[in-house]
């Protein structure tokens, strides 16, 4: 993790011109029912294919995957992992993939199945396919794996030298999942533009290893505009389990635009706060995107360049979607000022991505922003109560 943050913080120092870097998956496929054709899309990559899935996803999708693989002469090698992306499970996957001489690794499920598949594919130098069943995060397109312990606690990151060969997103599958996951993905995706803009202003390197291209910045902005324009409709339609044009656009924003944006344009305070909140036991029930949402709220109160009307519009949008905009929304309503100051302090240690902003962020600035976000969140929620 330290390596990752250090890389993120690399900037244009000593007059050396930093290079721009843009990375992406080789192919992105999104549509209703594409999971039924998974064999057709995977076949050009190899014929011995290990599929990593957790218990629930395996039960739900094994018949459809098996059928499609048979139709395309693909040997299915199922790998039923525990549901946790820990180093032990990754080791078991690598062992099985090697023993079976797998040419392709597919991660089918949520972020953990996908991150585990990335690690297995890179360890055995196989082709990589990610097939998300929820749109709650931007893992599917990226070259990063987040590790957890067996108990599910955050255990660091790894960045791989290449992105997936194929990302397969079945929009019907996504809307069949609980709507909370789409909302979480919106929370995560909302951070993309504000963090990209912040990192670019400071000429900070993104995870991709260089400063942002115009392409990455444009995609990050499109992610934000899409979510603000279509997010409310998409959530309403997703709750009815239907794929409308709004749903289709928001799934693309949560998965492709947010993924390309965060990886190739940069991250800043919103994700520092979202990741930092994982340390609190009270926040365990909340998803990554829900925690990042409060990170967005705080970053909007930290950055003096944000237009006040835009700040209010984003707060109101998050209130409409029931995304967390107060500490109480994350189970931290009783947090003392001292604890909040300690949290602000931890967010400002030198290796933190908080310092990707063009301005200096002190613990006092961060504490003030956390308090201001909480206060503004409470007042905007009161207006709609
Ligand atoms: Zn994220």
Short mmCIF file of C-alpha atoms and ligand atoms in Angstrom, two decimals:
data_model
loop_
_atom_site.label_atom_id
_atom_site.label_comp_id
_atom_site.label_asym_id
_atom_site.label_seq_id
_atom_site.Cartn_x
_atom_site.Cartn_y
_atom_site.Cartn_z
CA UNK A 1 0.00 0.00 0.00
CA UNK A 2 2.82 2.38 0.86
CA UNK A 3 4.30 1.75 -2.58
CA UNK A 4 1.00 2.51 -4.21
CA UNK A 5 0.47 5.75 -2.36
CA UNK A 6 4.06 6.77 -2.99
CA UNK A 7 3.54 6.20 -6.69
CA UNK A 8 0.30 8.14 -6.64
CA UNK A 9 2.05 11.04 -5.03
CA UNK A 10 4.92 11.21 -7.49
CA UNK A 11 4.84 14.61 -9.09
CA UNK A 12 6.62 16.79 -11.52
CA UNK A 13 9.67 17.65 -9.47
CA UNK A 14 13.05 19.08 -10.35
CA UNK A 15 11.90 20.37 -13.73
CA UNK A 16 11.64 16.86 -15.17
CA UNK A 17 8.62 16.60 -17.43
CA UNK A 18 6.40 13.73 -16.30
CA UNK A 19 4.96 11.45 -18.91
CA UNK A 20 1.25 10.95 -19.45
CA UNK A 21 0.03 7.36 -19.10
CA UNK A 22 -3.36 5.91 -20.02
CA UNK A 23 -4.19 2.23 -19.40
CA UNK A 24 -7.36 0.26 -20.11
CA UNK A 25 -8.77 -3.24 -20.65
CA UNK A 26 -8.42 -4.65 -24.18
CA UNK A 27 -12.15 -5.18 -24.71
CA UNK A 28 -15.29 -3.99 -22.91
CA UNK A 29 -18.65 -5.64 -23.65
CA UNK A 30 -21.90 -4.46 -22.03
CA UNK A 31 -25.49 -5.49 -22.75
CA UNK A 32 -28.59 -7.44 -21.76
CA UNK A 33 -27.97 -11.20 -21.69
CA UNK A 34 -24.28 -11.14 -22.71
CA UNK A 35 -23.51 -13.67 -19.94
CA UNK A 36 -25.30 -16.29 -22.06
CA UNK A 37 -22.63 -15.73 -24.73
CA UNK A 38 -19.67 -15.75 -22.37
CA UNK A 39 -18.14 -18.70 -24.24
CA UNK A 40 -18.20 -16.78 -27.54
CA UNK A 41 -16.31 -13.84 -26.01
CA UNK A 42 -13.84 -15.97 -24.05
CA UNK A 43 -13.02 -18.54 -26.79
CA UNK A 44 -10.52 -16.34 -28.71
CA UNK A 45 -8.46 -16.05 -25.50
CA UNK A 46 -8.05 -19.78 -24.80
CA UNK A 47 -9.87 -23.08 -24.38
CA UNK A 48 -8.85 -24.12 -20.87
CA UNK A 49 -10.64 -21.66 -18.63
CA UNK A 50 -10.73 -21.47 -14.84
CA UNK A 51 -13.72 -19.57 -13.43
CA UNK A 52 -13.37 -18.13 -9.93
CA UNK A 53 -16.70 -17.58 -8.21
CA UNK A 54 -18.08 -17.58 -4.69
CA UNK A 55 -20.75 -20.01 -3.47
CA UNK A 56 -23.81 -17.86 -4.33
CA UNK A 57 -22.63 -16.82 -7.81
CA UNK A 58 -21.58 -20.37 -8.64
CA UNK A 59 -25.05 -21.68 -7.84
CA UNK A 60 -26.69 -18.88 -9.81
CA UNK A 61 -24.55 -18.96 -12.97
CA UNK A 62 -22.86 -22.36 -13.32
CA UNK A 63 -25.53 -23.77 -15.67
CA UNK A 64 -25.48 -20.79 -18.06
CA UNK A 65 -21.66 -20.64 -18.14
CA UNK A 66 -21.33 -24.41 -18.63
CA UNK A 67 -23.78 -24.35 -21.55
CA UNK A 68 -22.05 -21.47 -23.30
CA UNK A 69 -18.60 -22.99 -22.76
CA UNK A 70 -19.78 -26.33 -24.20
CA UNK A 71 -21.16 -24.56 -27.28
CA UNK A 72 -17.73 -23.01 -27.81
CA UNK A 73 -15.58 -26.10 -27.02
CA UNK A 74 -14.20 -24.56 -23.86
CA UNK A 75 -13.11 -26.68 -20.92
CA UNK A 76 -14.67 -25.25 -17.72
CA UNK A 77 -12.45 -25.51 -14.64
CA UNK A 78 -14.54 -24.22 -11.71
CA UNK A 79 -12.75 -22.69 -8.74
CA UNK A 80 -15.12 -22.20 -5.82
CA UNK A 81 -13.35 -19.75 -3.56
CA UNK A 82 -14.55 -18.87 -0.05
CA UNK A 83 -15.84 -15.45 -1.06
CA UNK A 84 -12.85 -13.66 0.50
CA UNK A 85 -9.96 -12.30 -1.56
CA UNK A 86 -7.21 -13.30 0.86
CA UNK A 87 -3.71 -14.54 0.07
CA UNK A 88 -4.58 -18.13 1.07
CA UNK A 89 -7.48 -18.27 -1.41
CA UNK A 90 -5.34 -16.74 -4.13
CA UNK A 91 -2.69 -19.42 -3.45
CA UNK A 92 -5.28 -22.17 -3.84
CA UNK A 93 -6.46 -20.62 -7.10
CA UNK A 94 -2.92 -20.43 -8.46
CA UNK A 95 -2.30 -24.07 -7.51
CA UNK A 96 -5.45 -25.23 -9.26
CA UNK A 97 -4.87 -23.08 -12.35
CA UNK A 98 -1.32 -24.42 -12.70
CA UNK A 99 -2.35 -28.05 -12.17
CA UNK A 100 -5.10 -27.70 -14.79
CA UNK A 101 -2.87 -25.75 -17.20
CA UNK A 102 -5.45 -22.96 -17.45
CA UNK A 103 -4.98 -20.48 -20.30
CA UNK A 104 -7.64 -18.01 -19.12
CA UNK A 105 -8.83 -16.92 -15.66
CA UNK A 106 -12.37 -15.54 -15.31
CA UNK A 107 -13.54 -13.68 -12.20
CA UNK A 108 -17.35 -13.85 -12.05
CA UNK A 109 -19.07 -12.01 -9.20
CA UNK A 110 -18.37 -8.93 -7.08
CA UNK A 111 -15.11 -7.06 -6.54
CA UNK A 112 -13.51 -9.86 -4.51
CA UNK A 113 -14.00 -12.58 -7.17
CA UNK A 114 -12.64 -10.14 -9.75
CA UNK A 115 -9.62 -9.10 -7.70
CA UNK A 116 -8.80 -12.73 -6.89
CA UNK A 117 -9.02 -13.67 -10.59
CA UNK A 118 -6.61 -10.83 -11.44
CA UNK A 119 -4.04 -12.12 -8.95
CA UNK A 120 -4.35 -15.73 -10.18
CA UNK A 121 -4.12 -14.73 -13.86
CA UNK A 122 -1.03 -12.59 -13.30
CA UNK A 123 0.71 -15.25 -11.19
CA UNK A 124 0.37 -17.87 -13.94
CA UNK A 125 0.64 -15.40 -16.84
CA UNK A 126 -2.80 -16.30 -18.22
CA UNK A 127 -5.38 -14.17 -20.02
CA UNK A 128 -7.82 -12.37 -17.70
CA UNK A 129 -11.59 -11.88 -17.93
CA UNK A 130 -13.70 -9.96 -15.42
CA UNK A 131 -17.47 -10.43 -15.38
CA UNK A 132 -19.08 -8.33 -12.62
CA UNK A 133 -22.52 -9.32 -11.30
CA UNK A 134 -22.94 -5.99 -9.47
CA UNK A 135 -21.96 -2.41 -10.43
CA UNK A 136 -20.87 -1.31 -6.97
CA UNK A 137 -17.21 -0.52 -7.65
CA UNK A 138 -14.65 0.14 -10.35
CA UNK A 139 -12.61 -3.06 -9.97
CA UNK A 140 -13.58 -4.74 -13.28
CA UNK A 141 -11.50 -2.59 -15.65
CA UNK A 142 -8.47 -1.91 -13.45
CA UNK A 143 -5.10 -3.61 -13.03
CA UNK A 144 -5.25 -3.47 -9.21
CA UNK A 145 -6.09 -6.12 -6.61
CA UNK A 146 -7.21 -5.21 -3.09
CA UNK A 147 -6.18 -7.89 -0.58
CA UNK A 148 -8.17 -8.78 2.53
CA UNK A 149 -7.46 -11.00 5.52
CA UNK A 150 -9.50 -14.18 6.04
CA UNK A 151 -11.64 -12.10 8.41
CA UNK A 152 -12.33 -9.55 5.68
CA UNK A 153 -10.10 -6.70 6.90
CA UNK A 154 -8.18 -4.54 4.41
CA UNK A 155 -4.72 -6.05 3.81
CA UNK A 156 -3.08 -3.89 1.14
CA UNK A 157 -3.02 -3.48 -2.63
CA UNK A 158 -1.16 -4.84 -5.60
CA UNK A 159 -0.86 -3.27 -9.04
CA UNK A 160 -0.40 -5.65 -11.96
CA UNK A 161 1.45 -4.89 -15.18
CA UNK A 162 -1.64 -5.30 -17.36
CA UNK A 163 -5.41 -4.75 -17.36
CA UNK A 164 -8.07 -7.40 -18.13
CA UNK A 165 -8.23 -8.80 -21.66
CA UNK A 166 -12.01 -8.71 -21.52
CA UNK A 167 -14.62 -7.06 -19.28
CA UNK A 168 -18.07 -8.61 -19.71
CA UNK A 169 -20.99 -6.71 -18.13
CA UNK A 170 -24.49 -8.18 -18.37
CA UNK A 171 -26.84 -5.32 -17.55
CA UNK A 172 -29.76 -7.64 -16.77
CA UNK A 173 -27.62 -9.44 -14.21
CA UNK A 174 -26.67 -6.08 -12.66
CA UNK A 175 -30.30 -4.93 -12.26
CA UNK A 176 -31.32 -8.29 -10.80
CA UNK A 177 -28.99 -7.56 -7.85
CA UNK A 178 -30.18 -5.37 -4.95
CA UNK A 179 -30.32 -1.66 -5.95
CA UNK A 180 -28.04 -0.78 -3.03
CA UNK A 181 -25.07 -2.00 -5.10
CA UNK A 182 -25.83 0.34 -8.01
CA UNK A 183 -26.16 3.22 -5.53
CA UNK A 184 -22.82 2.26 -3.96
CA UNK A 185 -21.22 2.34 -7.41
CA UNK A 186 -22.63 5.84 -7.91
CA UNK A 187 -21.04 6.91 -4.61
CA UNK A 188 -17.69 5.55 -5.78
CA UNK A 189 -18.11 7.04 -9.27
CA UNK A 190 -18.99 10.50 -7.95
CA UNK A 191 -15.47 10.73 -6.55
CA UNK A 192 -13.83 10.15 -9.93
CA UNK A 193 -14.12 13.62 -11.44
CA UNK A 194 -13.37 15.59 -8.28
CA UNK A 195 -10.31 13.46 -7.55
CA UNK A 196 -9.14 13.49 -11.17
CA UNK A 197 -9.36 17.27 -11.31
CA UNK A 198 -7.56 17.60 -7.96
CA UNK A 199 -4.73 15.24 -8.94
CA UNK A 200 -4.36 16.90 -12.35
CA UNK A 201 -4.10 20.38 -10.85
CA UNK A 202 -1.24 19.10 -8.68
CA UNK A 203 0.26 17.16 -11.64
CA UNK A 204 0.23 14.05 -9.47
CA UNK A 205 0.76 10.64 -11.02
CA UNK A 206 -2.22 8.32 -11.22
CA UNK A 207 -2.13 4.56 -10.51
CA UNK A 208 -1.36 4.10 -14.20
CA UNK A 209 2.09 5.54 -13.49
CA UNK A 210 1.95 9.00 -15.05
CA UNK A 211 -0.06 12.21 -15.11
CA UNK A 212 -3.55 12.27 -16.64
CA UNK A 213 -4.18 12.41 -20.38
CA UNK A 214 -6.91 14.66 -21.76
CA UNK A 215 -8.76 11.43 -22.55
CA UNK A 216 -8.76 10.27 -18.92
CA UNK A 217 -9.91 13.68 -17.68
CA UNK A 218 -12.71 13.76 -20.25
CA UNK A 219 -13.89 10.29 -19.26
CA UNK A 220 -13.81 11.26 -15.58
CA UNK A 221 -15.95 14.33 -16.34
CA UNK A 222 -18.35 12.25 -18.45
CA UNK A 223 -18.68 9.86 -15.50
CA UNK A 224 -19.74 12.75 -13.25
CA UNK A 225 -22.16 14.28 -15.78
CA UNK A 226 -23.74 10.89 -16.49
CA UNK A 227 -24.31 10.15 -12.81
CA UNK A 228 -25.78 13.59 -12.08
CA UNK A 229 -28.04 13.50 -15.17
CA UNK A 230 -29.20 9.88 -15.05
CA UNK A 231 -28.43 8.59 -11.53
CA UNK A 232 -31.83 9.19 -9.96
CA UNK A 233 -33.75 7.63 -12.87
CA UNK A 234 -31.33 4.72 -13.03
CA UNK A 235 -31.77 3.88 -9.36
CA UNK A 236 -35.56 4.05 -9.66
CA UNK A 237 -35.50 1.74 -12.70
CA UNK A 238 -32.94 -0.64 -11.21
CA UNK A 239 -35.18 -1.06 -8.16
CA UNK A 240 -37.80 -2.37 -10.62
CA UNK A 241 -35.15 -4.67 -12.15
CA UNK A 242 -35.49 -3.18 -15.64
CA UNK A 243 -32.76 -2.04 -18.01
CA UNK A 244 -33.63 1.42 -19.29
CA UNK A 245 -31.31 3.83 -21.17
CA UNK A 246 -30.62 5.56 -17.82
CA UNK A 247 -29.64 2.27 -16.19
CA UNK A 248 -27.47 1.36 -19.16
CA UNK A 249 -25.59 4.69 -18.98
CA UNK A 250 -25.11 4.56 -15.21
CA UNK A 251 -23.78 0.99 -15.31
CA UNK A 252 -21.26 2.16 -17.90
CA UNK A 253 -20.38 5.17 -15.73
CA UNK A 254 -19.96 3.08 -12.55
CA UNK A 255 -17.90 0.41 -14.28
CA UNK A 256 -16.05 1.72 -17.34
CA UNK A 257 -15.87 5.51 -16.95
CA UNK A 258 -15.15 5.46 -13.23
CA UNK A 259 -12.63 2.63 -13.65
CA UNK A 260 -10.67 4.33 -16.42
CA UNK A 261 -10.98 7.70 -14.68
CA UNK A 262 -9.66 6.71 -11.27
CA UNK A 263 -6.85 4.56 -12.64
CA UNK A 264 -5.53 6.90 -15.32
CA UNK A 265 -6.46 10.34 -13.94
CA UNK A 266 -5.79 10.09 -10.21
CA UNK A 267 -7.21 9.92 -6.72
CA UNK A 268 -7.22 12.34 -3.77
CA UNK A 269 -8.97 13.01 -0.45
CA UNK A 270 -12.31 11.31 -1.19
CA UNK A 271 -10.66 7.89 -1.44
CA UNK A 272 -8.25 8.60 1.41
CA UNK A 273 -11.30 9.23 3.61
CA UNK A 274 -13.26 6.25 2.20
CA UNK A 275 -10.32 3.91 2.80
CA UNK A 276 -9.60 5.45 6.21
CA UNK A 277 -13.17 4.79 7.36
CA UNK A 278 -12.59 1.03 6.97
CA UNK A 279 -10.61 1.22 10.22
CA UNK A 280 -13.77 1.91 12.23
CA UNK A 281 -15.74 -1.11 13.41
CA UNK A 282 -18.95 0.95 13.07
CA UNK A 283 -18.30 1.35 9.32
CA UNK A 284 -17.92 -2.37 8.58
CA UNK A 285 -21.54 -2.77 7.38
CA UNK A 286 -21.04 -0.05 4.75
CA UNK A 287 -19.76 -0.65 1.25
CA UNK A 288 -16.69 0.94 -0.33
CA UNK A 289 -18.86 3.31 -2.39
CA UNK A 290 -20.92 4.36 0.62
CA UNK A 291 -17.78 5.27 2.56
CA UNK A 292 -16.28 7.06 -0.45
CA UNK A 293 -19.53 9.07 -0.75
CA UNK A 294 -18.82 10.71 2.60
CA UNK A 295 -15.27 11.19 1.32
CA UNK A 296 -16.72 13.14 -1.64
CA UNK A 297 -18.83 15.23 0.73
CA UNK A 298 -15.72 16.06 2.77
CA UNK A 299 -13.50 16.79 -0.24
CA UNK A 300 -16.16 19.23 -1.49
CA UNK A 301 -15.84 21.07 1.84
CA UNK A 302 -12.03 20.94 1.77
CA UNK A 303 -11.42 22.37 -1.68
CA UNK A 304 -12.04 26.12 -1.81
CA UNK A 305 -12.24 26.08 -5.63
CA UNK A 306 -15.51 24.11 -5.64
CA UNK A 307 -18.47 26.18 -6.82
CA UNK A 308 -20.89 26.48 -3.83
CA UNK A 309 -23.94 25.74 -6.01
CA UNK A 310 -22.28 22.60 -7.34
CA UNK A 311 -21.41 21.52 -3.81
CA UNK A 312 -25.05 21.83 -2.78
CA UNK A 313 -26.22 20.01 -5.92
CA UNK A 314 -23.94 17.05 -5.16
CA UNK A 315 -25.03 16.93 -1.51
CA UNK A 316 -28.69 17.00 -2.52
CA UNK A 317 -28.11 14.30 -5.12
CA UNK A 318 -26.50 12.07 -2.51
CA UNK A 319 -29.30 12.78 -0.02
CA UNK A 320 -31.85 11.76 -2.69
CA UNK A 321 -30.00 8.47 -3.17
CA UNK A 322 -29.62 7.88 0.60
CA UNK A 323 -25.82 7.89 0.25
CA UNK A 324 -24.01 8.83 3.48
CA UNK A 325 -23.48 12.59 3.89
CA UNK A 326 -23.12 12.67 7.68
CA UNK A 327 -21.03 10.78 10.24
CA UNK A 328 -24.24 9.41 11.69
CA UNK A 329 -25.08 7.87 8.30
CA UNK A 330 -21.97 5.70 8.74
CA UNK A 331 -22.65 4.72 12.36
CA UNK A 332 -20.25 7.38 13.67
CA UNK A 333 -22.84 9.79 15.10
CA UNK A 334 -21.35 9.63 18.59
CA UNK A 335 -17.78 10.32 17.50
CA UNK A 336 -15.99 12.77 19.83
CA UNK A 337 -14.12 15.81 18.47
CA UNK A 338 -10.89 14.21 19.78
CA UNK A 339 -11.48 10.99 17.79
CA UNK A 340 -12.33 13.03 14.71
CA UNK A 341 -9.13 15.03 15.13
CA UNK A 342 -7.15 11.76 15.40
CA UNK A 343 -8.81 10.54 12.20
CA UNK A 344 -7.95 13.82 10.45
CA UNK A 345 -4.37 13.46 11.64
CA UNK A 346 -4.12 9.92 10.22
CA UNK A 347 -5.49 11.17 6.90
CA UNK A 348 -2.66 13.69 6.64
CA UNK A 349 0.42 11.51 7.22
CA UNK A 350 2.98 12.20 4.47
CA UNK A 351 2.30 9.09 2.36
CA UNK A 352 -1.44 9.78 2.15
CA UNK A 353 -3.14 10.57 -1.17
CA UNK A 354 -4.70 13.53 0.67
CA UNK A 355 -1.58 15.36 -0.46
CA UNK A 356 -2.47 14.93 -4.12
CA UNK A 357 -4.27 18.26 -3.91
CA UNK A 358 -2.49 21.29 -5.29
CA UNK A 359 -2.91 23.01 -1.90
CA UNK A 360 -1.46 21.81 1.41
CA UNK A 361 -3.88 19.81 3.54
CA UNK A 362 -3.15 20.05 7.27
CA UNK A 363 -4.88 17.93 9.95
CA UNK A 364 -6.75 21.09 10.99
CA UNK A 365 -8.00 21.62 7.40
CA UNK A 366 -9.12 18.01 7.23
CA UNK A 367 -10.84 18.14 10.63
CA UNK A 368 -12.62 21.35 9.60
CA UNK A 369 -13.77 19.76 6.32
CA UNK A 370 -15.09 16.64 8.09
CA UNK A 371 -17.06 18.81 10.52
CA UNK A 372 -18.31 21.08 7.71
CA UNK A 373 -19.40 18.11 5.57
CA UNK A 374 -21.26 16.56 8.50
CA UNK A 375 -22.99 19.86 9.27
CA UNK A 376 -23.93 20.54 5.64
CA UNK A 377 -25.10 16.95 5.25
CA UNK A 378 -27.36 17.27 8.27
CA UNK A 379 -28.85 20.57 7.09
CA UNK A 380 -29.53 19.27 3.54
CA UNK A 381 -31.13 16.12 4.94
CA UNK A 382 -33.32 18.24 7.25
CA UNK A 383 -34.70 20.09 4.22
CA UNK A 384 -36.05 16.87 2.73
CA UNK A 385 -37.18 15.25 5.99
ZN1 LIG B 1 -13.29 3.41 -5.29
#
